[in-house]
XYZ file of C-alpha atoms in Angstrom:
314
model
C -28.134 8.674 75.449
C -27.722 4.721 76.918
C -25.348 2.859 74.364
C -27.982 -0.024 74.913
C -30.724 2.250 72.984
C -28.282 3.588 70.485
C -26.799 -0.046 69.559
C -30.814 -0.764 69.561
C -31.592 2.152 67.126
C -28.724 1.186 64.896
C -29.288 -2.461 64.209
C -32.887 -1.384 63.717
C -31.625 0.349 60.825
C -29.642 -2.212 59.520
C -32.107 -4.730 60.388
C -34.682 -3.608 58.262
C -32.734 -2.568 55.375
C -31.023 -6.153 54.706
C -34.423 -7.673 55.004
C -35.318 -5.481 52.196
C -32.450 -5.447 50.106
C -32.240 -8.946 50.434
C -35.574 -9.249 48.950
C -34.673 -6.887 46.344
C -31.459 -9.459 45.385
C -33.831 -11.912 45.389
C -36.416 -10.674 43.037
C -33.623 -10.013 40.574
C -31.653 -12.966 40.938
C -34.483 -15.645 40.964
C -36.324 -13.829 37.695
C -32.991 -14.459 35.984
C -32.900 -17.557 36.652
C -36.661 -18.715 35.619
C -36.454 -15.813 32.162
C -33.266 -16.586 30.980
C -32.437 -19.864 29.707
C -28.687 -19.448 29.315
C -28.225 -18.891 33.059
C -27.432 -22.037 35.234
C -29.401 -22.785 38.424
C -26.925 -24.172 40.032
C -23.739 -21.601 39.373
C -25.891 -18.798 39.938
C -27.627 -20.349 43.012
C -23.842 -20.896 44.359
C -22.427 -17.236 43.041
C -25.785 -15.718 44.912
C -25.020 -17.369 48.181
C -21.157 -16.964 48.205
C -21.826 -12.639 47.182
C -24.344 -12.278 50.563
C -22.011 -14.175 52.896
C -22.831 -17.633 52.566
C -20.041 -20.786 53.135
C -21.276 -23.107 50.181
C -18.150 -25.009 50.694
C -19.026 -28.163 49.756
C -19.848 -29.942 46.452
C -23.171 -30.897 46.615
C -25.578 -29.128 44.232
C -27.706 -25.996 44.533
C -30.863 -24.379 43.172
C -33.137 -22.026 43.447
C -34.765 -23.941 47.151
C -31.609 -23.438 48.918
C -31.216 -20.225 47.902
C -34.796 -19.193 49.092
C -34.551 -21.226 52.308
C -31.018 -19.382 53.250
C -31.414 -16.241 52.320
C -35.397 -15.937 53.126
C -37.598 -18.120 54.929
C -34.773 -20.561 57.355
C -35.511 -17.956 60.452
C -32.061 -20.368 61.468
C -30.239 -18.552 58.773
C -28.593 -15.883 60.215
C -28.970 -14.397 56.634
C -32.372 -14.891 56.120
C -34.966 -12.603 55.484
C -36.892 -13.610 58.361
C -33.643 -13.380 60.770
C -33.473 -9.962 59.921
C -36.840 -8.967 60.472
C -36.732 -11.022 63.872
C -33.467 -9.226 64.916
C -35.545 -6.258 64.279
C -38.242 -7.008 66.034
C -35.583 -8.137 68.946
C -34.000 -5.165 68.945
C -36.743 -2.732 68.863
C -38.208 -4.945 72.237
C -34.735 -4.037 74.132
C -35.589 -0.539 73.316
C -39.145 -0.989 73.408
C -39.973 2.450 76.185
C -37.997 4.483 73.867
C -40.359 3.751 70.642
C -43.616 5.583 69.343
C -46.222 3.035 69.318
C -46.962 3.320 65.902
C -43.448 2.458 65.257
C -43.304 -0.510 67.661
C -46.830 -1.787 66.360
C -44.932 -1.930 62.624
C -41.947 -3.920 63.679
C -44.056 -6.038 65.759
C -47.001 -7.099 63.154
C -44.450 -7.858 60.289
C -42.541 -9.865 62.966
C -45.726 -11.672 63.622
C -46.084 -12.631 60.379
C -42.521 -15.032 60.539
C -44.291 -17.887 63.267
C -48.018 -17.332 62.657
C -46.638 -18.673 58.939
C -47.903 -16.274 56.802
C -44.610 -15.348 55.645
C -43.885 -18.489 54.399
C -47.216 -19.304 52.882
C -46.728 -16.237 49.914
C -45.344 -17.299 46.736
C -41.745 -16.266 46.836
C -42.443 -12.731 44.190
C -45.308 -12.079 46.763
C -42.896 -12.539 49.531
C -40.516 -9.787 48.931
C -43.057 -7.261 47.545
C -44.639 -7.851 51.128
C -41.206 -7.088 52.382
C -40.197 -3.921 50.672
C -43.537 -2.974 51.464
C -43.698 -3.406 55.304
C -39.775 -2.375 55.200
C -41.391 0.953 53.561
C -44.301 1.036 56.570
C -41.284 0.424 58.693
C -38.960 3.236 58.094
C -41.983 5.775 56.847
C -43.584 5.143 60.773
C -39.911 5.940 61.869
C -39.636 9.239 59.384
C -42.896 10.361 60.001
C -42.411 10.027 64.587
C -39.089 10.198 65.508
C -37.292 13.563 66.460
C -33.908 14.455 65.027
C -32.517 13.355 68.167
C -29.545 10.617 68.661
C -31.687 7.930 68.735
C -32.487 9.297 65.206
C -29.112 9.168 63.708
C -28.492 6.357 65.085
C -30.999 4.655 63.223
C -30.133 6.274 60.105
C -26.479 5.707 60.283
C -27.617 2.001 60.795
C -29.899 1.816 57.462
C -27.381 3.945 55.522
C -24.369 1.981 56.012
C -26.162 -1.366 55.178
C -28.068 0.292 52.149
C -24.245 0.679 51.008
C -23.265 -2.921 51.581
C -26.181 -4.505 49.718
C -26.388 -1.749 46.923
C -22.907 -3.096 46.406
C -23.892 -6.608 46.940
C -26.829 -6.098 43.492
C -24.139 -4.507 41.538
C -22.020 -7.888 42.486
C -24.755 -10.039 41.519
C -25.537 -8.038 38.051
C -22.077 -8.199 37.050
C -21.724 -11.711 37.952
C -24.434 -12.969 35.550
C -23.147 -10.285 33.138
C -21.598 -11.503 30.037
C -23.097 -13.102 26.736
C -26.063 -11.373 24.563
C -26.100 -8.170 24.970
C -29.657 -7.643 24.927
C -29.565 -9.896 28.128
C -26.919 -8.022 29.342
C -29.101 -5.124 29.085
C -32.344 -6.916 30.387
C -30.665 -8.269 33.632
C -29.172 -4.357 34.139
C -32.876 -2.982 33.870
C -34.019 -5.642 36.102
C -31.498 -4.333 38.631
C -32.002 -0.712 38.762
C -36.045 -1.559 38.578
C -35.258 -3.744 41.764
C -33.572 -0.118 43.527
C -36.903 1.555 42.330
C -34.379 3.509 40.142
C -34.975 2.656 36.202
C -37.431 5.737 36.014
C -34.755 8.179 37.582
C -31.628 5.947 35.398
C -33.231 6.644 32.831
C -33.954 10.246 33.191
C -30.403 11.047 33.805
C -28.671 8.724 31.357
C -30.325 9.543 27.492
C -27.866 7.118 25.709
C -28.570 3.671 25.965
C -25.829 0.990 25.676
C -22.973 2.822 27.176
C -20.943 0.080 29.023
C -21.251 0.126 33.140
C -23.697 3.264 32.874
C -26.722 1.559 35.184
C -23.394 0.697 37.762
C -22.366 4.408 37.975
C -25.965 5.267 38.464
C -25.971 2.758 41.585
C -22.778 3.757 42.337
C -21.927 7.090 42.074
C -25.156 9.279 41.425
C -25.523 12.027 44.359
C -28.777 12.458 44.193
C -30.433 9.137 43.956
C -31.148 7.795 47.604
C -29.825 4.099 47.261
C -27.119 4.554 45.652
C -23.717 4.078 47.580
C -21.942 7.279 47.287
C -25.243 9.156 48.933
C -25.619 6.905 51.374
C -22.105 6.755 52.348
C -22.461 10.911 52.463
C -25.453 10.866 55.150
C -23.877 8.203 57.148
C -21.011 10.385 57.609
C -23.327 12.999 58.166
C -25.254 11.265 60.760
C -21.221 10.477 62.688
C -21.018 14.500 62.549
C -24.102 14.917 64.120
C -23.361 12.060 66.738
C -19.822 13.728 67.437
C -21.194 17.246 67.740
C -18.340 19.526 69.336
C -15.343 18.381 68.075
C -12.566 21.108 66.719
C -10.111 19.434 64.811
C -10.322 17.108 61.482
C -12.170 13.766 61.602
C -11.378 12.443 64.974
C -13.797 9.480 64.603
C -12.213 6.100 63.199
C -15.861 5.662 61.146
C -16.543 8.445 59.728
C -12.987 8.632 58.387
C -13.486 5.005 56.653
C -16.862 6.384 55.134
C -15.592 9.707 53.623
C -12.454 8.238 52.512
C -14.417 5.351 50.497
C -16.954 7.666 49.363
C -13.809 10.245 48.146
C -12.213 7.230 46.390
C -15.483 6.805 44.145
C -16.443 9.892 43.696
C -13.137 10.663 42.046
C -12.560 7.893 40.135
C -14.034 7.031 36.387
C -16.140 4.582 36.486
C -14.258 2.932 34.123
C -11.000 2.669 36.759
C -14.488 1.164 39.162
C -15.727 -1.653 36.957
C -12.074 -2.819 35.683
C -12.435 -5.464 38.365
C -15.803 -4.450 39.695
C -16.152 -7.634 42.008
C -13.535 -6.835 43.809
C -14.360 -2.983 44.161
C -18.006 -4.085 45.411
C -16.162 -6.375 47.798
C -13.832 -3.784 49.247
C -16.530 -1.336 49.834
C -18.635 -4.102 51.680
C -14.924 -4.535 53.772
C -15.306 -0.756 54.917
C -18.728 -1.137 55.757
C -17.699 -3.993 58.215
C -14.934 -2.475 59.503
C -17.020 1.467 60.028
C -19.690 -1.014 61.950
C -16.595 -2.437 63.966
C -15.617 0.991 64.845
C -19.558 2.026 65.808
C -19.499 -0.919 67.910
C -16.682 -0.564 69.774
C -16.857 3.584 70.416
C -20.741 3.518 71.123
C -22.475 0.241 71.988
C -21.478 -3.056 74.160
C -21.293 -4.466 71.023
C -23.376 -7.806 71.285
C -25.318 -7.908 68.427
C -22.551 -7.609 66.257
C -21.095 -10.772 66.859
C -24.003 -12.533 64.957
C -24.120 -9.784 61.956
C -22.828 -12.064 58.970
C -21.267 -10.852 56.225
C -17.909 -9.875 55.060
C -15.540 -8.703 57.566
C -13.309 -5.858 57.792
């Protein structure tokens, strides 16, 4: 398969997942700003932007509008949902001849809402719901119309690496705003679980309420929930194994080695160890995802799109 096609499929997976997960993070954090009288808007805005890889070096006051502009609406901000959807469409255009007609239409129609002004005209809550729905449509269309060949594995590989990275950021933002009254902390973690579509699944597996960090444990370590970090890393490893058929000894793929080591480390750690410094643990996970992306780029692609990807660097 041409490296151009492989690279395009990988980045379609990452861009669509980035747009969806950024919408999930913004939904949680903006709701906290609106509903929690103890949350200081400027500090929360600065922390959310920092966790998402946005430079907040100057000391000017920041607020909800700055977060929405940088992470949602501004197509020139490389960390925005608008930029991610545009990037997905551009990657799809580069691989247009290999995409099914329904998948191309789903990606192109989603992108067209940005230059038409429809995307920016919606209320923020409606925007986040729309992004989640469009991402589900794109992913579902890909699942239904693509054969499980290398193109498919590169698409899912990109999606899974991005999902592990962004779930760690969602956990980090929730941990960042925890503290204070226990009821407020419980409410914030419940919002985080709902943002991941994990609330009901979590309640079924964690019948004892009030155990510290059990929400983070579920989102990090549950082997059966599809948005957990461990599940995503395991799927990414499997995709690399399917791409690297024919290997006869060990893990010859460095990206597979990085992801597997991170997954094993998480699986064999107690939540108490991980939670001892949760923000630092999540930052290390994000660096592993960035390093794995660099290795994948060097091994399979020309590397053009990785130059424009923002986030923690390895």
